[in-house]
Amino acid sequence: FSSTEMDTSEEGGKQLQQPNPESPQETGQKQTKQIAVATDAFEKMNKRQQLALFAAAGLKAGPNVSLAYAIEKFRREKIREILLYLLFLSLFTISALVQRDVTDAHYYTQTVKDVIIGQDFPGVTWRKTFMDISVDSDFWDYMTSVVPSLLYAEEWYNGQPLKPEELNYVLHVNRLVQAPRIRQLRVNREICDVPLRLKSAIKYCYPALTSSNENRSAIAGWPPGQLLEFSSSQKLQTGDYRNGLFPYSGGGFAIDIPLYFNQSQVNELFSYLRS
């Protein structure tokens, strides 16, 4: 039944009516009562608490400043801050969604990744890419023959040298904003449990990386003759990598390749680390 109909149940018998809205006089009386309660609580505060309350409202205590004014000003300020924050949040969200197409950004990132990972090894008579790396020598071949030409390009496709302002770009459109970093995690080698006829060929094995068998001893670094110490993830400011199969921490042995290097210097670095 509606609010203007009669309840005909046994327990009914009374007509339900909509509550009357408060009149301006009743509203004023209610606010006056609330202020009186707040004033009573204010008077029970010590001097320090009273000053803190006025400071929260952006006021300085004085004979011409009342508690009612402080409460009203504090309320208006908070409502204003909430409205401004909602406006900022709306504009920020709209800007983030409108300025860049998420789908196109995904395809663009995937294209760059495919070009770098799918780059053929030069000087190989068959198609060989990063995904075909299976042994240590393959990795270093990739680092010395493919990476320098991608990260430290020095000329255009037609052999024209790049201008200084055109350097440090990947595929001529993606700017390198910080030095590329190579990072290595190492494990302690173990004696292999293999058949006797294979012991002469396989002397050591390298188990899966865990925190218990991680090798953190210093290794040869760069420049030549300098030792490279293990760095924690906090020092390197890198997070853990977890792909569900071989997760590993953000620490390790890291070398940042300066952006001012050219291809010959990068090759010299990789060749030294390889040896």
mmCIF file of C-alpha atoms in Angstrom:
data_model
loop_
_atom_site.group_PDB
_atom_site.id
_atom_site.type_symbol
_atom_site.label_atom_id
_atom_site.label_comp_id
_atom_site.label_asym_id
_atom_site.label_seq_id
_atom_site.Cartn_x
_atom_site.Cartn_y
_atom_site.Cartn_z
ATOM 1 C CA PHE A 1 0.000 0.000 0.000
ATOM 2 C CA SER A 2 1.041 3.584 -0.505
ATOM 3 C CA SER A 3 1.623 6.086 2.253
ATOM 4 C CA THR A 4 -1.888 7.538 1.803
ATOM 5 C CA GLU A 5 -3.764 4.214 1.999
ATOM 6 C CA MET A 6 -5.165 2.463 5.072
ATOM 7 C CA ASP A 7 -3.556 -0.725 6.453
ATOM 8 C CA THR A 8 -6.372 -3.315 6.602
ATOM 9 C CA SER A 9 -4.413 -6.045 8.438
ATOM 10 C CA GLU A 10 -5.419 -7.168 11.913
ATOM 11 C CA GLU A 11 -2.479 -5.380 13.476
ATOM 12 C CA GLY A 12 -3.038 -2.259 11.376
ATOM 13 C CA GLY A 13 -5.653 0.358 11.717
ATOM 14 C CA LYS A 14 -3.564 3.452 11.424
ATOM 15 C CA GLN A 15 -2.996 5.538 8.325
ATOM 16 C CA LEU A 16 0.647 5.866 7.245
ATOM 17 C CA GLN A 17 1.714 9.320 6.196
ATOM 18 C CA GLN A 18 4.849 10.760 4.671
ATOM 19 C CA PRO A 19 6.959 12.625 7.258
ATOM 20 C CA ASN A 20 6.681 16.374 6.883
ATOM 21 C CA PRO A 21 9.882 18.141 5.793
ATOM 22 C CA GLU A 22 11.534 20.296 8.393
ATOM 23 C CA SER A 23 10.638 23.943 8.304
ATOM 24 C CA PRO A 24 13.421 26.571 8.163
ATOM 25 C CA GLN A 25 12.671 27.390 11.783
ATOM 26 C CA GLU A 26 13.098 23.761 12.867
ATOM 27 C CA THR A 27 16.313 23.468 10.850
ATOM 28 C CA GLY A 28 17.691 26.595 12.519
ATOM 29 C CA GLN A 29 16.772 25.266 15.951
ATOM 30 C CA LYS A 30 18.507 21.964 15.168
ATOM 31 C CA GLN A 31 21.703 23.727 14.071
ATOM 32 C CA THR A 32 21.583 25.958 17.163
ATOM 33 C CA LYS A 33 21.319 22.873 19.348
ATOM 34 C CA GLN A 34 24.287 21.235 17.560
ATOM 35 C CA ILE A 35 26.385 24.374 18.022
ATOM 36 C CA ALA A 36 25.437 24.506 21.687
ATOM 37 C CA VAL A 37 26.592 20.897 22.139
ATOM 38 C CA ALA A 38 29.852 21.686 20.288
ATOM 39 C CA THR A 39 30.347 24.815 22.407
ATOM 40 C CA ASP A 40 29.925 22.836 25.589
ATOM 41 C CA ALA A 41 32.494 20.289 24.387
ATOM 42 C CA PHE A 42 34.832 23.121 23.336
ATOM 43 C CA GLU A 43 34.723 24.683 26.781
ATOM 44 C CA LYS A 44 35.779 21.371 28.316
ATOM 45 C CA MET A 45 38.945 21.307 26.172
ATOM 46 C CA ASN A 46 42.253 22.602 27.422
ATOM 47 C CA LYS A 47 43.909 25.620 25.807
ATOM 48 C CA ARG A 48 46.145 23.534 23.548
ATOM 49 C CA GLN A 49 43.226 21.509 22.165
ATOM 50 C CA GLN A 50 41.240 24.698 21.508
ATOM 51 C CA LEU A 51 44.116 26.243 19.571
ATOM 52 C CA ALA A 52 44.506 23.034 17.555
ATOM 53 C CA LEU A 53 40.800 23.149 16.660
ATOM 54 C CA PHE A 54 41.032 26.745 15.436
ATOM 55 C CA ALA A 55 44.203 25.898 13.474
ATOM 56 C CA ALA A 56 42.374 23.030 11.735
ATOM 57 C CA ALA A 57 39.782 25.563 10.585
ATOM 58 C CA GLY A 58 42.517 27.910 9.362
ATOM 59 C CA LEU A 59 41.791 30.504 12.026
ATOM 60 C CA LYS A 60 43.734 32.200 14.775
ATOM 61 C CA ALA A 61 42.093 32.265 18.163
ATOM 62 C CA GLY A 62 40.991 35.736 19.272
ATOM 63 C CA PRO A 63 38.157 37.690 20.885
ATOM 64 C CA ASN A 64 36.368 38.222 17.556
ATOM 65 C CA VAL A 65 36.457 34.549 16.490
ATOM 66 C CA SER A 66 33.602 32.372 17.709
ATOM 67 C CA LEU A 67 33.404 28.605 17.832
ATOM 68 C CA ALA A 68 30.322 28.622 15.616
ATOM 69 C CA TYR A 69 32.227 30.524 12.916
ATOM 70 C CA ALA A 70 35.177 28.140 13.210
ATOM 71 C CA ILE A 71 32.921 25.096 12.809
ATOM 72 C CA GLU A 72 31.132 26.599 9.821
ATOM 73 C CA LYS A 73 34.398 27.642 8.140
ATOM 74 C CA PHE A 74 35.922 24.202 8.729
ATOM 75 C CA ARG A 75 32.851 22.549 7.196
ATOM 76 C CA ARG A 76 32.933 24.806 4.114
ATOM 77 C CA GLU A 77 36.661 24.212 3.616
ATOM 78 C CA LYS A 78 36.302 20.438 3.758
ATOM 79 C CA ILE A 79 33.375 20.438 1.334
ATOM 80 C CA ARG A 80 35.422 22.626 -1.023
ATOM 81 C CA GLU A 81 38.425 20.268 -0.797
ATOM 82 C CA ILE A 82 36.245 17.233 -1.537
ATOM 83 C CA LEU A 83 34.681 18.904 -4.587
ATOM 84 C CA LEU A 84 38.084 19.986 -5.905
ATOM 85 C CA TYR A 85 39.502 16.489 -5.434
ATOM 86 C CA LEU A 86 36.546 14.936 -7.259
ATOM 87 C CA LEU A 87 37.073 17.418 -10.100
ATOM 88 C CA PHE A 88 40.782 16.591 -10.268
ATOM 89 C CA LEU A 89 40.089 12.843 -10.183
ATOM 90 C CA SER A 90 37.550 13.152 -13.002
ATOM 91 C CA LEU A 91 39.867 15.240 -15.206
ATOM 92 C CA PHE A 92 42.831 12.942 -14.536
ATOM 93 C CA THR A 93 40.833 9.817 -15.408
ATOM 94 C CA ILE A 94 39.449 11.363 -18.591
ATOM 95 C CA SER A 95 42.908 12.554 -19.638
ATOM 96 C CA ALA A 96 44.476 9.137 -19.025
ATOM 97 C CA LEU A 97 41.791 7.318 -21.040
ATOM 98 C CA VAL A 98 41.463 9.786 -23.909
ATOM 99 C CA GLN A 99 45.080 10.680 -24.675
ATOM 100 C CA ARG A 100 46.283 7.161 -25.444
ATOM 101 C CA ASP A 101 44.557 4.164 -26.911
ATOM 102 C CA VAL A 102 45.308 1.161 -24.727
ATOM 103 C CA THR A 103 44.868 -1.312 -27.583
ATOM 104 C CA ASP A 104 47.198 0.587 -29.911
ATOM 105 C CA ALA A 105 49.755 0.970 -27.116
ATOM 106 C CA HIS A 106 49.751 -2.793 -26.602
ATOM 107 C CA TYR A 107 50.277 -3.507 -30.292
ATOM 108 C CA TYR A 108 53.031 -0.885 -30.487
ATOM 109 C CA THR A 109 54.885 -2.341 -27.491
ATOM 110 C CA GLN A 110 54.503 -5.843 -28.882
ATOM 111 C CA THR A 111 55.893 -4.712 -32.250
ATOM 112 C CA VAL A 112 59.011 -3.234 -30.640
ATOM 113 C CA LYS A 113 59.473 -6.408 -28.608
ATOM 114 C CA ASP A 114 59.110 -8.604 -31.701
ATOM 115 C CA VAL A 115 61.706 -6.560 -33.581
ATOM 116 C CA ILE A 116 64.272 -6.823 -30.781
ATOM 117 C CA ILE A 117 63.641 -10.454 -29.833
ATOM 118 C CA GLY A 118 63.075 -11.519 -33.437
ATOM 119 C CA GLN A 119 66.201 -9.852 -34.850
ATOM 120 C CA ASP A 120 68.272 -12.333 -36.845
ATOM 121 C CA PHE A 121 71.845 -13.093 -35.840
ATOM 122 C CA PRO A 122 74.116 -11.539 -38.497
ATOM 123 C CA GLY A 123 76.504 -13.825 -40.330
ATOM 124 C CA VAL A 124 74.344 -16.944 -39.828
ATOM 125 C CA THR A 125 73.196 -18.909 -42.868
ATOM 126 C CA TRP A 126 69.893 -19.929 -41.231
ATOM 127 C CA ARG A 127 67.247 -17.980 -39.316
ATOM 128 C CA LYS A 128 68.413 -17.634 -35.731
ATOM 129 C CA THR A 129 66.886 -15.266 -33.170
ATOM 130 C CA PHE A 130 66.938 -14.701 -29.417
ATOM 131 C CA MET A 131 64.403 -17.506 -28.937
ATOM 132 C CA ASP A 132 66.900 -19.971 -30.464
ATOM 133 C CA ILE A 133 69.555 -19.346 -27.779
ATOM 134 C CA SER A 134 70.407 -22.651 -26.127
ATOM 135 C CA VAL A 135 74.029 -22.400 -24.964
ATOM 136 C CA ASP A 136 76.269 -19.787 -23.370
ATOM 137 C CA SER A 137 78.022 -18.892 -26.627
ATOM 138 C CA ASP A 138 74.669 -18.154 -28.317
ATOM 139 C CA PHE A 139 73.841 -15.605 -25.628
ATOM 140 C CA TRP A 140 77.124 -13.751 -26.039
ATOM 141 C CA ASP A 141 76.789 -13.845 -29.835
ATOM 142 C CA TYR A 142 73.433 -12.118 -29.427
ATOM 143 C CA MET A 143 74.864 -9.534 -27.016
ATOM 144 C CA THR A 144 77.813 -8.662 -29.252
ATOM 145 C CA SER A 145 76.163 -8.763 -32.666
ATOM 146 C CA VAL A 146 72.511 -7.774 -32.150
ATOM 147 C CA VAL A 147 72.192 -5.611 -29.031
ATOM 148 C CA PRO A 148 74.710 -2.866 -29.990
ATOM 149 C CA SER A 149 73.053 -2.254 -33.350
ATOM 150 C CA LEU A 150 69.636 -1.895 -31.683
ATOM 151 C CA LEU A 151 70.475 0.167 -28.583
ATOM 152 C CA TYR A 152 73.402 2.145 -29.963
ATOM 153 C CA ALA A 153 72.531 2.704 -33.615
ATOM 154 C CA GLU A 154 74.952 5.025 -35.407
ATOM 155 C CA GLU A 155 73.515 5.276 -38.925
ATOM 156 C CA TRP A 156 70.306 5.162 -40.912
ATOM 157 C CA TYR A 157 69.238 2.297 -43.160
ATOM 158 C CA ASN A 158 70.973 3.974 -46.112
ATOM 159 C CA GLY A 159 74.305 4.362 -44.313
ATOM 160 C CA GLN A 160 73.812 8.036 -43.489
ATOM 161 C CA PRO A 161 75.347 8.776 -40.047
ATOM 162 C CA LEU A 162 73.024 9.875 -37.272
ATOM 163 C CA LYS A 163 73.194 13.391 -35.910
ATOM 164 C CA PRO A 164 74.053 13.819 -32.186
ATOM 165 C CA GLU A 165 70.418 14.585 -31.330
ATOM 166 C CA GLU A 166 69.308 11.403 -33.134
ATOM 167 C CA LEU A 167 71.428 9.050 -31.028
ATOM 168 C CA ASN A 168 70.163 6.883 -28.142
ATOM 169 C CA TYR A 169 66.940 5.900 -29.860
ATOM 170 C CA VAL A 170 65.590 2.375 -30.332
ATOM 171 C CA LEU A 171 64.212 1.961 -33.868
ATOM 172 C CA HIS A 172 64.619 5.762 -34.219
ATOM 173 C CA VAL A 173 61.399 6.498 -32.281
ATOM 174 C CA ASN A 174 61.872 5.165 -28.734
ATOM 175 C CA ARG A 175 64.123 7.350 -26.613
ATOM 176 C CA LEU A 176 66.473 5.700 -24.099
ATOM 177 C CA VAL A 177 65.847 7.651 -20.899
ATOM 178 C CA GLN A 178 68.422 5.831 -18.780
ATOM 179 C CA ALA A 179 71.434 3.604 -19.254
ATOM 180 C CA PRO A 180 70.644 0.008 -20.319
ATOM 181 C CA ARG A 181 71.442 -2.441 -17.525
ATOM 182 C CA ILE A 182 72.637 -6.038 -17.691
ATOM 183 C CA ARG A 183 72.093 -8.048 -14.529
ATOM 184 C CA GLN A 184 73.183 -11.554 -13.606
ATOM 185 C CA LEU A 185 72.196 -13.972 -10.847
ATOM 186 C CA ARG A 186 74.518 -16.868 -10.072
ATOM 187 C CA VAL A 187 74.155 -20.257 -8.351
ATOM 188 C CA ASN A 188 76.741 -22.430 -6.642
ATOM 189 C CA ARG A 189 77.772 -25.360 -8.803
ATOM 190 C CA GLU A 190 77.316 -28.866 -7.493
ATOM 191 C CA ILE A 191 78.720 -32.320 -8.151
ATOM 192 C CA CYS A 192 76.527 -34.060 -10.700
ATOM 193 C CA ASP A 193 74.934 -37.389 -9.938
ATOM 194 C CA VAL A 194 75.514 -38.984 -13.357
ATOM 195 C CA PRO A 195 76.500 -42.459 -14.566
ATOM 196 C CA LEU A 196 80.200 -43.316 -14.306
ATOM 197 C CA ARG A 197 80.766 -43.227 -18.052
ATOM 198 C CA LEU A 198 79.617 -39.575 -18.101
ATOM 199 C CA LYS A 199 81.570 -38.318 -15.082
ATOM 200 C CA SER A 200 84.623 -37.431 -17.151
ATOM 201 C CA ALA A 201 82.503 -35.257 -19.465
ATOM 202 C CA ILE A 202 80.049 -33.775 -16.924
ATOM 203 C CA LYS A 203 81.799 -32.745 -13.738
ATOM 204 C CA TYR A 204 79.555 -30.027 -12.394
ATOM 205 C CA CYS A 205 75.879 -29.120 -12.537
ATOM 206 C CA TYR A 206 74.032 -25.883 -11.863
ATOM 207 C CA PRO A 207 70.743 -26.335 -9.968
ATOM 208 C CA ALA A 208 67.674 -24.115 -10.120
ATOM 209 C CA LEU A 209 68.155 -20.727 -8.494
ATOM 210 C CA THR A 210 67.026 -20.479 -4.870
ATOM 211 C CA SER A 211 67.977 -18.216 -1.989
ATOM 212 C CA SER A 212 69.915 -21.072 -0.362
ATOM 213 C CA ASN A 213 72.236 -21.848 -3.294
ATOM 214 C CA GLU A 214 72.683 -18.309 -4.673
ATOM 215 C CA ASN A 215 76.320 -17.348 -5.243
ATOM 216 C CA ARG A 216 77.051 -13.772 -4.125
ATOM 217 C CA SER A 217 80.845 -13.811 -4.374
ATOM 218 C CA ALA A 218 82.373 -10.859 -6.245
ATOM 219 C CA ILE A 219 83.129 -11.398 -9.947
ATOM 220 C CA ALA A 220 85.100 -9.583 -12.642
ATOM 221 C CA GLY A 221 83.409 -6.331 -13.571
ATOM 222 C CA TRP A 222 83.925 -3.266 -15.701
ATOM 223 C CA PRO A 223 86.278 -1.433 -16.246
ATOM 224 C CA PRO A 224 88.823 -4.255 -16.537
ATOM 225 C CA GLY A 225 90.473 -5.150 -13.256
ATOM 226 C CA GLN A 226 87.548 -3.969 -11.148
ATOM 227 C CA LEU A 227 85.505 -6.418 -9.065
ATOM 228 C CA LEU A 228 81.740 -6.374 -9.312
ATOM 229 C CA GLU A 229 79.954 -6.829 -5.984
ATOM 230 C CA PHE A 230 76.505 -8.273 -5.442
ATOM 231 C CA SER A 231 73.821 -5.596 -5.031
ATOM 232 C CA SER A 232 70.477 -5.997 -3.286
ATOM 233 C CA SER A 233 67.149 -5.223 -4.932
ATOM 234 C CA GLN A 234 66.807 -2.163 -2.677
ATOM 235 C CA LYS A 235 70.111 -0.748 -3.915
ATOM 236 C CA LEU A 236 69.296 -1.474 -7.562
ATOM 237 C CA GLN A 237 65.685 -0.357 -7.081
ATOM 238 C CA THR A 238 64.320 -3.346 -8.971
ATOM 239 C CA GLY A 239 61.492 -5.648 -7.984
ATOM 240 C CA ASP A 240 61.270 -9.412 -7.974
ATOM 241 C CA TYR A 241 60.535 -11.114 -11.291
ATOM 242 C CA ARG A 242 57.877 -13.810 -11.068
ATOM 243 C CA ASN A 243 56.691 -15.523 -14.224
ATOM 244 C CA GLY A 244 55.384 -18.614 -12.462
ATOM 245 C CA LEU A 245 58.193 -20.851 -13.727
ATOM 246 C CA PHE A 246 61.568 -19.453 -12.650
ATOM 247 C CA PRO A 247 61.023 -16.544 -10.251
ATOM 248 C CA TYR A 248 64.084 -14.623 -9.136
ATOM 249 C CA SER A 249 64.847 -11.594 -6.968
ATOM 250 C CA GLY A 250 65.619 -8.050 -8.057
ATOM 251 C CA GLY A 251 69.212 -8.136 -6.773
ATOM 252 C CA GLY A 252 72.311 -9.452 -8.503
ATOM 253 C CA PHE A 253 75.473 -8.361 -10.315
ATOM 254 C CA ALA A 254 74.531 -5.328 -12.399
ATOM 255 C CA ILE A 255 76.384 -3.128 -14.872
ATOM 256 C CA ASP A 256 74.844 0.005 -16.405
ATOM 257 C CA ILE A 257 76.054 0.674 -19.949
ATOM 258 C CA PRO A 258 76.602 4.441 -20.382
ATOM 259 C CA LEU A 259 74.435 6.154 -22.969
ATOM 260 C CA TYR A 260 77.458 7.942 -24.431
ATOM 261 C CA PHE A 261 79.043 4.633 -25.512
ATOM 262 C CA ASN A 262 79.258 3.814 -29.196
ATOM 263 C CA GLN A 263 78.975 0.365 -30.768
ATOM 264 C CA SER A 264 82.690 -0.383 -30.597
ATOM 265 C CA GLN A 265 82.796 0.455 -26.890
ATOM 266 C CA VAL A 266 79.752 -1.706 -26.202
ATOM 267 C CA ASN A 267 81.308 -4.600 -28.113
ATOM 268 C CA GLU A 268 84.519 -4.147 -26.124
ATOM 269 C CA LEU A 269 82.531 -4.327 -22.886
ATOM 270 C CA PHE A 270 80.650 -7.489 -23.896
ATOM 271 C CA SER A 271 83.777 -9.143 -25.250
ATOM 272 C CA TYR A 272 85.593 -8.537 -21.965
ATOM 273 C CA LEU A 273 82.694 -9.908 -19.907
ATOM 274 C CA ARG A 274 82.488 -12.919 -22.202
ATOM 275 C CA SER A 275 86.155 -13.744 -21.683
#
